[in-house]
Short mmCIF file of C-alpha atoms in Angstrom, two decimals:
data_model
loop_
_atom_site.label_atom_id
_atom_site.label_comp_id
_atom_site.label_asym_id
_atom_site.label_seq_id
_atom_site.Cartn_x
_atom_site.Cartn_y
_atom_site.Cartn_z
CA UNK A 93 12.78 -3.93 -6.25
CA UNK A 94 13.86 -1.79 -9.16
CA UNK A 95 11.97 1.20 -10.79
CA UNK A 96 14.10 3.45 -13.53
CA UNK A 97 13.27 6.63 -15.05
CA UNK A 98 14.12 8.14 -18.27
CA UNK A 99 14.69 11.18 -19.26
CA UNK A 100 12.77 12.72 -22.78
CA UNK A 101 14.70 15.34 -24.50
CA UNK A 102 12.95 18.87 -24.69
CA UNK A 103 10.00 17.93 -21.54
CA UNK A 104 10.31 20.66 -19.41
CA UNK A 105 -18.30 0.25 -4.66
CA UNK A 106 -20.58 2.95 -4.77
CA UNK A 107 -19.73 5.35 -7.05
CA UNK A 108 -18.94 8.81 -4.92
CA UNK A 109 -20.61 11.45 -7.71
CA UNK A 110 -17.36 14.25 -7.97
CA UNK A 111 -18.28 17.22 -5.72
CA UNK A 112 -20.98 15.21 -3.62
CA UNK A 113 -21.31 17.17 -0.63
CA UNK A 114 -20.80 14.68 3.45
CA UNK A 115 -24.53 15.30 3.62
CA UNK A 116 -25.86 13.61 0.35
CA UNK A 117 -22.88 10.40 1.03
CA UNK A 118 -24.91 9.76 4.20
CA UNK A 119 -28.39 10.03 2.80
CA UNK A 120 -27.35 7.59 0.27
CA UNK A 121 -25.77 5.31 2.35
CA UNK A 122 -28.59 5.29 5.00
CA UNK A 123 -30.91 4.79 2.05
CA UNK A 124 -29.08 1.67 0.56
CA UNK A 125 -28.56 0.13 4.10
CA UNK A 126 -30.51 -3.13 4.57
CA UNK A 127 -30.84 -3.07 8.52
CA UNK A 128 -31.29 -0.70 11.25
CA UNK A 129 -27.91 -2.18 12.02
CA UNK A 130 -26.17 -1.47 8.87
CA UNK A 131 -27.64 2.44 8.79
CA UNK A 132 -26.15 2.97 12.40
CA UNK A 133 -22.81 1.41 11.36
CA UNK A 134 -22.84 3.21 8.37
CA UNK A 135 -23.56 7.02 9.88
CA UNK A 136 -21.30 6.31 12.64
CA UNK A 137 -18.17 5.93 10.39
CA UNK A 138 -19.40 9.10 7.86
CA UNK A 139 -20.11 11.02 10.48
CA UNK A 140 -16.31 10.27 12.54
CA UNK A 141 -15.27 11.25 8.73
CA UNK A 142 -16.22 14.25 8.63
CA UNK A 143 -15.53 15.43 12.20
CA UNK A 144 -12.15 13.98 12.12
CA UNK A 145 -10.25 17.24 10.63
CA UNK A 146 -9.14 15.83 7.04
CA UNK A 147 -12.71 16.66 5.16
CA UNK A 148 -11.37 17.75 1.88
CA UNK A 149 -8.87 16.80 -0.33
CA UNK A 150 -7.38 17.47 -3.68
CA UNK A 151 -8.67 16.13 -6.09
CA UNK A 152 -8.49 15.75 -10.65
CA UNK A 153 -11.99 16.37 -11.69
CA UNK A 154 -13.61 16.04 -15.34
CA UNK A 155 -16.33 18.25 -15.52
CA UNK A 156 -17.21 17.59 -19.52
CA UNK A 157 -15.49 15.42 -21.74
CA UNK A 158 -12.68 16.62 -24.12
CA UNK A 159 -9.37 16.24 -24.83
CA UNK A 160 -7.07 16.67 -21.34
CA UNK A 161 -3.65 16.65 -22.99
CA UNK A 162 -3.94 20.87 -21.80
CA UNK A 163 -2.95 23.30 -19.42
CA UNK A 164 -5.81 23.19 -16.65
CA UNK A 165 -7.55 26.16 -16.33
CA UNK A 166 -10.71 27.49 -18.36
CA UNK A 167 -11.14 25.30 -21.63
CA UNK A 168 -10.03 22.55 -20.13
CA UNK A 169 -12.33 18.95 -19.60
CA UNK A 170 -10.52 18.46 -16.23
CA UNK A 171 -10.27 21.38 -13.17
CA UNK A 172 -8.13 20.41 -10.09
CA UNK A 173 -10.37 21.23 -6.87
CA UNK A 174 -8.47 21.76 -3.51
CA UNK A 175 -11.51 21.32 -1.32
CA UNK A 176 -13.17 17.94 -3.20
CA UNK A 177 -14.83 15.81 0.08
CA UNK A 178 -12.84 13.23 1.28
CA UNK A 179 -14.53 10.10 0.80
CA UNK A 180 -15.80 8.45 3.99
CA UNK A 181 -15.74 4.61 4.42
CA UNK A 182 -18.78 3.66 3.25
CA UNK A 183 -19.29 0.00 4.90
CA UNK A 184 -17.59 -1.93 8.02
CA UNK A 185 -15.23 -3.46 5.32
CA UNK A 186 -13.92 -0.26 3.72
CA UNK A 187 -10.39 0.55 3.86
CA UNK A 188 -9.16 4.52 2.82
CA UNK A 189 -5.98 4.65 1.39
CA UNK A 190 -4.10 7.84 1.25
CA UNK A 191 -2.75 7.62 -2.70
CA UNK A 192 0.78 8.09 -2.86
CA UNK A 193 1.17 7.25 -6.86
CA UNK A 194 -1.35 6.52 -9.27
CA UNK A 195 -0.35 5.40 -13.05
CA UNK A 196 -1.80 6.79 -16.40
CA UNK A 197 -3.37 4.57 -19.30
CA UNK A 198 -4.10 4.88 -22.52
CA UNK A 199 -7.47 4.28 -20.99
CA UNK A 200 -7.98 7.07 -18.55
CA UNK A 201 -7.34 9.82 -21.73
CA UNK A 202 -10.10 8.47 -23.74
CA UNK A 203 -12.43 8.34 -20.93
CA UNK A 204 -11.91 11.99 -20.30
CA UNK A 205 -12.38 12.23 -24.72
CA UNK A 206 -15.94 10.40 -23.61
CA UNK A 207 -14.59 7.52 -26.26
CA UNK A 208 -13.73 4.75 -24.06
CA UNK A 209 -16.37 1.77 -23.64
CA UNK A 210 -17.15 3.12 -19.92
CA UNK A 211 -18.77 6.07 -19.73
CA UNK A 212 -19.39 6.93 -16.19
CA UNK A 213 -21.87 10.61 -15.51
CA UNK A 214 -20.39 13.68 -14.99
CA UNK A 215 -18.58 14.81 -13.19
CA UNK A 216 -16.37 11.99 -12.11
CA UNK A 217 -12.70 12.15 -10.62
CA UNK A 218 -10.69 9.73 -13.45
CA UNK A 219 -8.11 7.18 -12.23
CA UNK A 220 -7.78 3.99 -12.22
CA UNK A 221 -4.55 1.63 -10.89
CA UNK A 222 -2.84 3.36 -7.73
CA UNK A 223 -0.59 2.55 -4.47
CA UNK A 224 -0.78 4.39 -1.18
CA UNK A 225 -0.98 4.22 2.79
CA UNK A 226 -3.78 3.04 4.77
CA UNK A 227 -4.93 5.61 6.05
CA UNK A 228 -8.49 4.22 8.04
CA UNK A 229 -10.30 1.13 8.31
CA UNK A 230 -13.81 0.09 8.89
CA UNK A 231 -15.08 -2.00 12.22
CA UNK A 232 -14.94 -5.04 9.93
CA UNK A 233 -11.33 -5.01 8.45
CA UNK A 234 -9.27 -8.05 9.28
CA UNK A 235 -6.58 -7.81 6.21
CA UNK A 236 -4.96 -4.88 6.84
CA UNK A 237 -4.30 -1.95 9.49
CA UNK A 238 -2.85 1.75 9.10
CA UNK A 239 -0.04 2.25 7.69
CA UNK A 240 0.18 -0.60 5.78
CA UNK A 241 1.31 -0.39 2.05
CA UNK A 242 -1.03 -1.28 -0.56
CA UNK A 243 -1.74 -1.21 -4.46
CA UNK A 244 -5.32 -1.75 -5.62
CA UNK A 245 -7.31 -0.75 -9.23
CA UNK A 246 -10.42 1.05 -9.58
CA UNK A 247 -12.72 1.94 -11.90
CA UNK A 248 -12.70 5.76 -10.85
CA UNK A 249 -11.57 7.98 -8.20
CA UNK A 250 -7.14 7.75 -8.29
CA UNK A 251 -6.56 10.94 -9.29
CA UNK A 252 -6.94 12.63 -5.95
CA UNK A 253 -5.15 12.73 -2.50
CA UNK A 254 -7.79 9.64 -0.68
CA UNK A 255 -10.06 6.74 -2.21
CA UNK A 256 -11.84 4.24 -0.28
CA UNK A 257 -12.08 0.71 -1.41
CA UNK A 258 -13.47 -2.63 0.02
CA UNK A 259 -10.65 -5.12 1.75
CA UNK A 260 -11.37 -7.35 -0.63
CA UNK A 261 -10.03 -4.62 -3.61
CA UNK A 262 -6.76 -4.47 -1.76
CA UNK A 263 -3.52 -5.85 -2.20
CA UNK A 264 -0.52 -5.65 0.36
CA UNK A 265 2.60 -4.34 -1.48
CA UNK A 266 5.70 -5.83 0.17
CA UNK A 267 8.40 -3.61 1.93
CA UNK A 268 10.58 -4.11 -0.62
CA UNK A 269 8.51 -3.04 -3.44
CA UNK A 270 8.65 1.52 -3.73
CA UNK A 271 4.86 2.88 -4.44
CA UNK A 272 5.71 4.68 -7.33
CA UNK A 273 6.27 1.17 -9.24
CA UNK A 274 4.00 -0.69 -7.59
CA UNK A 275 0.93 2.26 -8.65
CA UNK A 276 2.40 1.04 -12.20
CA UNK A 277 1.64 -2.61 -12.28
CA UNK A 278 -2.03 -3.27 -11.92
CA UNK A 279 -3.21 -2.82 -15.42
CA UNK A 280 -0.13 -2.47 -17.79
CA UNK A 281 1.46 -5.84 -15.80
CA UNK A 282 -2.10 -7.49 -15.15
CA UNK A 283 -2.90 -6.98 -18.60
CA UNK A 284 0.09 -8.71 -20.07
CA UNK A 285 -0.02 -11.50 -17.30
CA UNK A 286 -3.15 -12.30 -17.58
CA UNK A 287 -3.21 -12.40 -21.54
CA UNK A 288 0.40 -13.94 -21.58
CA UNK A 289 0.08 -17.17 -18.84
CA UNK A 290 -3.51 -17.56 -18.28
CA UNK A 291 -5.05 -17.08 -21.80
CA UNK A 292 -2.47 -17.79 -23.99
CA UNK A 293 0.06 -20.26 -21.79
CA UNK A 294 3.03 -18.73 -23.28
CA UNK A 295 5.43 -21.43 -22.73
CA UNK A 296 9.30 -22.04 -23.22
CA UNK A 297 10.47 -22.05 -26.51
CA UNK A 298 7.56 -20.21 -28.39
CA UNK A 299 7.81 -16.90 -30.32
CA UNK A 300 5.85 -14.19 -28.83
CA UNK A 301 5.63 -10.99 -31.19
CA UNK A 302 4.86 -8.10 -29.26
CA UNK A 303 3.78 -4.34 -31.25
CA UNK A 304 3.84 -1.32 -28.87
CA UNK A 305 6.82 -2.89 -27.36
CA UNK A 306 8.53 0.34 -25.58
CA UNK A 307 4.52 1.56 -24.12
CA UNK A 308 3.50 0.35 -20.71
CA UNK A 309 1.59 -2.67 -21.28
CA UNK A 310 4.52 -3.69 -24.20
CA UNK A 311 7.60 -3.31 -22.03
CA UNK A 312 5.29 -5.55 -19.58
CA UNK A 313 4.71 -8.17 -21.99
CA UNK A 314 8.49 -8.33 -22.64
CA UNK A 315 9.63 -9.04 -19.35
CA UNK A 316 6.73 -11.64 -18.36
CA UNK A 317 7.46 -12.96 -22.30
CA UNK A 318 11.24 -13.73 -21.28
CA UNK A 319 10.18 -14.55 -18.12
CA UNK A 320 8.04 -17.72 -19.40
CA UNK A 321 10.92 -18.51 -21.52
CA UNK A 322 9.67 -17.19 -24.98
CA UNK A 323 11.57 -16.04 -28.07
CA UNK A 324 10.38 -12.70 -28.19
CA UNK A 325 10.30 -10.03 -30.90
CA UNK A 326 9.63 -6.53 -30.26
CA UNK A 327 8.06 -3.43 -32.69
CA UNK A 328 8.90 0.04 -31.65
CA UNK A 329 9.54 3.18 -32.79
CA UNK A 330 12.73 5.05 -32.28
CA UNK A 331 16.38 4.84 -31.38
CA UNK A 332 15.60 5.22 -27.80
CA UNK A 333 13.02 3.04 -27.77
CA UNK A 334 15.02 0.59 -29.59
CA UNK A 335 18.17 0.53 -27.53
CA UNK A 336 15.96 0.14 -24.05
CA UNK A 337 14.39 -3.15 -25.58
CA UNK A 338 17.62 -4.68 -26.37
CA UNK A 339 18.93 -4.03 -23.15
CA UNK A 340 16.36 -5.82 -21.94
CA UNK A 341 17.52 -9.46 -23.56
CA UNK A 342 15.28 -9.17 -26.10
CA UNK A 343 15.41 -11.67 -29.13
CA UNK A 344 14.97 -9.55 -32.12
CA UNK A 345 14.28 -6.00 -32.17
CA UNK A 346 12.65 -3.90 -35.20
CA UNK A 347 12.46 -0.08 -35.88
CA UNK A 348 9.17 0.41 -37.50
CA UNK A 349 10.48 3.82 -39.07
CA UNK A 350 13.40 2.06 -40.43
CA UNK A 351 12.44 -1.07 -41.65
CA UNK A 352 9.37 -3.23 -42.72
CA UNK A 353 8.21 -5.30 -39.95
CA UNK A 354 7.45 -8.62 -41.85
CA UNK A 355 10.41 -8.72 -43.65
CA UNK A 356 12.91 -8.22 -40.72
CA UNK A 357 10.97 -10.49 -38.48
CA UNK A 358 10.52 -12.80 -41.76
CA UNK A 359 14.95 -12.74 -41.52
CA UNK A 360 15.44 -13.39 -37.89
CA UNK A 361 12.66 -16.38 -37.82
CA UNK A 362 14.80 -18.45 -40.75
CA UNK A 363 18.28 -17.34 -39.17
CA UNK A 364 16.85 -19.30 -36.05
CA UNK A 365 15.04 -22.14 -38.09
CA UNK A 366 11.48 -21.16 -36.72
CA UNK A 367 8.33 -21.54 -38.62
CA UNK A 368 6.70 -18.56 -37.18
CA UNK A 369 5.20 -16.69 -34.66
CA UNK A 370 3.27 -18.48 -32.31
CA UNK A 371 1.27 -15.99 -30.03
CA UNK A 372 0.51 -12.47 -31.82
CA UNK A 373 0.52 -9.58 -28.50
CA UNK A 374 -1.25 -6.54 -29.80
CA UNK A 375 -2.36 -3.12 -27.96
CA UNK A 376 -1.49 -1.10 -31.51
CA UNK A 377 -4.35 -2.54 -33.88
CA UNK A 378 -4.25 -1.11 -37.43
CA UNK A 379 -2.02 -1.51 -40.35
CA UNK A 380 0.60 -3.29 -38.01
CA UNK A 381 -1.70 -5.78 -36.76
CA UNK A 382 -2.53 -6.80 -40.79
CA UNK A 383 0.89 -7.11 -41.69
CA UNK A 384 1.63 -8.73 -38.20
CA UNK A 385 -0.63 -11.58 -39.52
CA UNK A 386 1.48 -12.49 -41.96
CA UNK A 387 4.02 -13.83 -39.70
CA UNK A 388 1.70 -16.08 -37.83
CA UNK A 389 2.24 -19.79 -37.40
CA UNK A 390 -0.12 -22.92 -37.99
CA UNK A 391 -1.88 -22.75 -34.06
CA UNK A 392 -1.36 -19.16 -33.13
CA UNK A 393 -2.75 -17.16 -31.07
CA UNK A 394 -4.07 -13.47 -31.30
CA UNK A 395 -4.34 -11.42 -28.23
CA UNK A 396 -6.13 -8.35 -28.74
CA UNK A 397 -5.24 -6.00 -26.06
CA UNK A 398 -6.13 -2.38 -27.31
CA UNK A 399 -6.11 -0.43 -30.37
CA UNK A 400 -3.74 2.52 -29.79
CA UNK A 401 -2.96 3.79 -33.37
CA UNK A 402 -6.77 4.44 -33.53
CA UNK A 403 -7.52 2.03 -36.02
CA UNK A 404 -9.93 -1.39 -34.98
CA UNK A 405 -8.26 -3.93 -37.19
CA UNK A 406 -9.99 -6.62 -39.27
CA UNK A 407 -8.78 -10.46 -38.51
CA UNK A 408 -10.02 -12.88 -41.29
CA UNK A 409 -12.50 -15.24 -40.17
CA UNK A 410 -11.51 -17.79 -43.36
CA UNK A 411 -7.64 -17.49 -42.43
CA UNK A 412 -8.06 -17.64 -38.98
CA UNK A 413 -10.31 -21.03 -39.85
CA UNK A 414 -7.68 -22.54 -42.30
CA UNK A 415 -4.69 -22.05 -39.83
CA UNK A 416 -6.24 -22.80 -36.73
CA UNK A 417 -5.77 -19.50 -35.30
CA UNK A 418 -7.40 -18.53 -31.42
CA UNK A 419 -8.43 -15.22 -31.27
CA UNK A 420 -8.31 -14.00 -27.60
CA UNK A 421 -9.85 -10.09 -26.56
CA UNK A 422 -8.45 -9.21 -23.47
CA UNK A 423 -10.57 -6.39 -21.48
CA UNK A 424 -7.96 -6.72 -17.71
CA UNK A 425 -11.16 -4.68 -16.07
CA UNK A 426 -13.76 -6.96 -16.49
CA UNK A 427 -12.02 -9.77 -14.41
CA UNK A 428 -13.00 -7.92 -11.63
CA UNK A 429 -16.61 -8.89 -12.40
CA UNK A 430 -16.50 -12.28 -14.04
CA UNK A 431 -12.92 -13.77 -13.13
CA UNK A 432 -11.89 -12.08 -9.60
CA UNK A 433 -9.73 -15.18 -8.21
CA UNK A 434 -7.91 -14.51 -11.55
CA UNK A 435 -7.13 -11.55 -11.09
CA UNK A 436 -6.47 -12.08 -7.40
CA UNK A 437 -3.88 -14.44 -8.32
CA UNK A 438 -2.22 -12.84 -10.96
CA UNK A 439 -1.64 -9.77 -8.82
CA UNK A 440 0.25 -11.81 -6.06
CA UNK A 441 2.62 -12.85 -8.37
CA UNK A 442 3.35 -9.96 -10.26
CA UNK A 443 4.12 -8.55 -6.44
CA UNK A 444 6.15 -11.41 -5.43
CA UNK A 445 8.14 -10.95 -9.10
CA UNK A 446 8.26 -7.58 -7.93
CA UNK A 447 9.57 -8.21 -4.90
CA UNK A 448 12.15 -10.43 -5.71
CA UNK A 449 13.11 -8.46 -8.63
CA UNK A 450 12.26 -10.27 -11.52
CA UNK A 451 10.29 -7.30 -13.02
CA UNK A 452 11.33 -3.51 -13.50
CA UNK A 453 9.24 -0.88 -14.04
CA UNK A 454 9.92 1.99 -16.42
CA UNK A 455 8.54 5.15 -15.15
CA UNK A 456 9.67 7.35 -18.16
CA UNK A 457 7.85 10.57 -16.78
CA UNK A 458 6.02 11.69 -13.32
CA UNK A 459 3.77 14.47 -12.85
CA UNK A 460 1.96 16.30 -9.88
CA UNK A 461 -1.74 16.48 -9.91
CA UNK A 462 -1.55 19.98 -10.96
CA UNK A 463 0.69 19.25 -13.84
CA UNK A 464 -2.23 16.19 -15.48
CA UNK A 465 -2.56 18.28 -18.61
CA UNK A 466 1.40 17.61 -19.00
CA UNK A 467 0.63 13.94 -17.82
CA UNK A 468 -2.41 13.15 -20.59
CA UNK A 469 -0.16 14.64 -23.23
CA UNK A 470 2.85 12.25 -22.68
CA UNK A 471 0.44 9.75 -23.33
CA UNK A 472 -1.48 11.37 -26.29
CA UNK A 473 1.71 12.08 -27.82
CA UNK A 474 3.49 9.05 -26.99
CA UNK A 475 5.84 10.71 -25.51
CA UNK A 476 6.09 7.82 -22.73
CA UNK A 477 8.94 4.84 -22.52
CA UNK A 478 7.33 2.98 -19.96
CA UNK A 479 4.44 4.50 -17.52
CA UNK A 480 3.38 7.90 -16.74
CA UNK A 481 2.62 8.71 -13.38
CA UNK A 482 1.21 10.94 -10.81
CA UNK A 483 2.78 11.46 -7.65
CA UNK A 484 0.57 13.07 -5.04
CA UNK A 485 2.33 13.77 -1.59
CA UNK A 486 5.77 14.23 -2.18
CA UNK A 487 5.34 15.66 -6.00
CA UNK A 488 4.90 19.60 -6.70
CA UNK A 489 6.73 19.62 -9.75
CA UNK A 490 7.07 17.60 -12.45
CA UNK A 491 10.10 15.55 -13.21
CA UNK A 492 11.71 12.97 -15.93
CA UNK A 493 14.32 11.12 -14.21
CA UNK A 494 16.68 9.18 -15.79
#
């Protein structure tokens, strides 16, 4: 398994409430225990937590909202604490993980804003798709043992040196596979995996369009694009950007800044005798997803992934009706609550693709935990080719590797 980095010019189950002292963990877990059975297992393995001589961590904390793309310290939304409680495992099935990576989204910024659709109370420890080491396991775990590697996604708690999640949450990252990249795949790959084979059933021969094609979730729907056997077009922005997606095997490339979108696309389709484009991949939203529209076959398909310019587009209901268009909003998180055998089995094949190397991941910048400020404003400023991530162990500086 391949990861690269690249260099930027000019960079130098319950929720744990953040800074929950042992105590209150096992009052609440006594509290929510059913049986005299579960409240003994249950203070048995808090209690060995705290007494076993790794009690506090460090730990990413956002104490208000605001914008995190600054220097922590006073002003800023997030504060790093060196003494946070380490969570204890919280049920016969838990598993703690010592995080050795964990990868920023476009997601985790505006939840620190306060503008994503999750709002969870203050304070809360962001974070959301990580790898690491088991580190302990509860009386009840039968899928994996210490020291095994494993990638998992949650809807809090990454940014810090331990999280505990249920078996169940867990997925075994082969020995081939490096943490870094495999902290990098559960949303920006699941996303684009999902949307790509299960919604959409991108096959052979059709012409996927994707906008935001050098970000995270774009340079994922690339690969899995070509992978399915798709013509696929790419929007970006920049020479860099540009060059990276064509030596990826990609179709057609356009420059945004250089040239108009439908009309270059518009050139390529009749050079290849195509009547369009027949599935629409869009995290951007905006002016590029109107003019995007205009390139759309009889039959397409729309996937809404995310709105990053800022702007919620408007898709016309009467077009959409007189061209048979299927619009498809794709939320990756909220297959863990309705869909989790989807999501189950998309992961274990974007870790055997992994694996077997059919996938890279482009790590364009990684950061300590004491350097997120840095980290949120590679992502705010788009900065990023590929995924930005924190490195907790073996990080304590930060670095853009080529």
């Amino acid at each position: 398994m391949r990861y690269v980095f690249r260099r930027r010019e000019n960079d130098k189950k319950p929720f744990l409430l953040a800074g929950a002292p042992p105590t209150t963990c096992l009052h609440h877990y006594i509290k929510s225990s059913s049986t005299v059975r579960e409240k003994t297992e249950r203070i048995s393995l808090a209690t060995a937590k705290i007494t076993d001589g790794q009690g506090t961590m460090e730990a990413l904390v956002c104490e208000k909202l605001g914008d995190p793309a600054t220097a922590i310290g006073e002003g800023s939304p997030i504060v790093l604490r060196k003494n946070h409680p380490v969570p204890p495992l919280d049920s016969p099935t838990a598993v703690r993980v010592r995080v050795k990576a964990t990868s920023l989204n476009f997601a985790n910024y505006l939840q620190v804003l306060g503008k994503y659709q999750e709002k969870p109370p203050l304070p809360f420890i962001p974070g959301s798709d990580y790898a690491g080491v088991v580190d302990a396991v509860g009386s009840g775990v039968s899928l994996f043992k210490v020291r095994d590697h494993v990638c998992s996604f949650a809807a809090l708690g990454s940014f810090a040196q331990f999280i505990v999640a249920d078996q169940s949450e867990l997925y075994l990252v082969p020995k081939e596979c490096d943490l870094v990249a495999a902290a990098a795949l559960p949303v920006a790959f699941g996303t684009s995996h999902i949307a790509l084979v299960h919604r959409a059933q991108l096959g052979p021969g059709q012409v996927l369009l994707v906008l935001g094609a050098a970000g995270g979730v774009g340079l994922s729907a690339v690969q899995i694009g070509k992978i399915r056997g798709a013509i696929v077009i790419a929007v970006a922005r920049g020479e860099e950007k540009i060059q990276l997606l064509r030596s990826m095997g990609v179709d057609h490339v356009v420059d945004s800044t250089k040239e108009g979108v439908t009309v270059s696309v518009k050139n390529f389709l009749k050079s290849r005798k195509l009547k369009g484009v027949d599935v629409l991949y869009d995290p951007v939203g905006g002016k590029l997803t109107k003019e995007s529209l205009k390139l759309l076959n009889w039959g397409a398909q729309i996937l809404v992934i995310g709105f990053a310019s800022g702007e919620i587009p408007l898709i016309p209901a009467n077009i959409a009706l007189v061209k048979n268009w299927t619009v498809h909003g794709l939320y990756w998180g909220s297959y863990k609550i309705h869909r989790p055998p989807v999501l189950e089995d998309s992961l274990k094949e974007l870790l055997s693709w992994m694996a077997r190397g059919l996938i890279t991941i482009h790590i364009s910048h990684t950061y300590s935990l004491s350097e997120a400020g840095l980290a949120f404003a590679a992502i705010k400023e788009r900065k990023a080719i590929g995924k930005v991530m924190i490195t907790i162990d073996d990080a304590s500086h930060s670095r853009s590797k080529l």
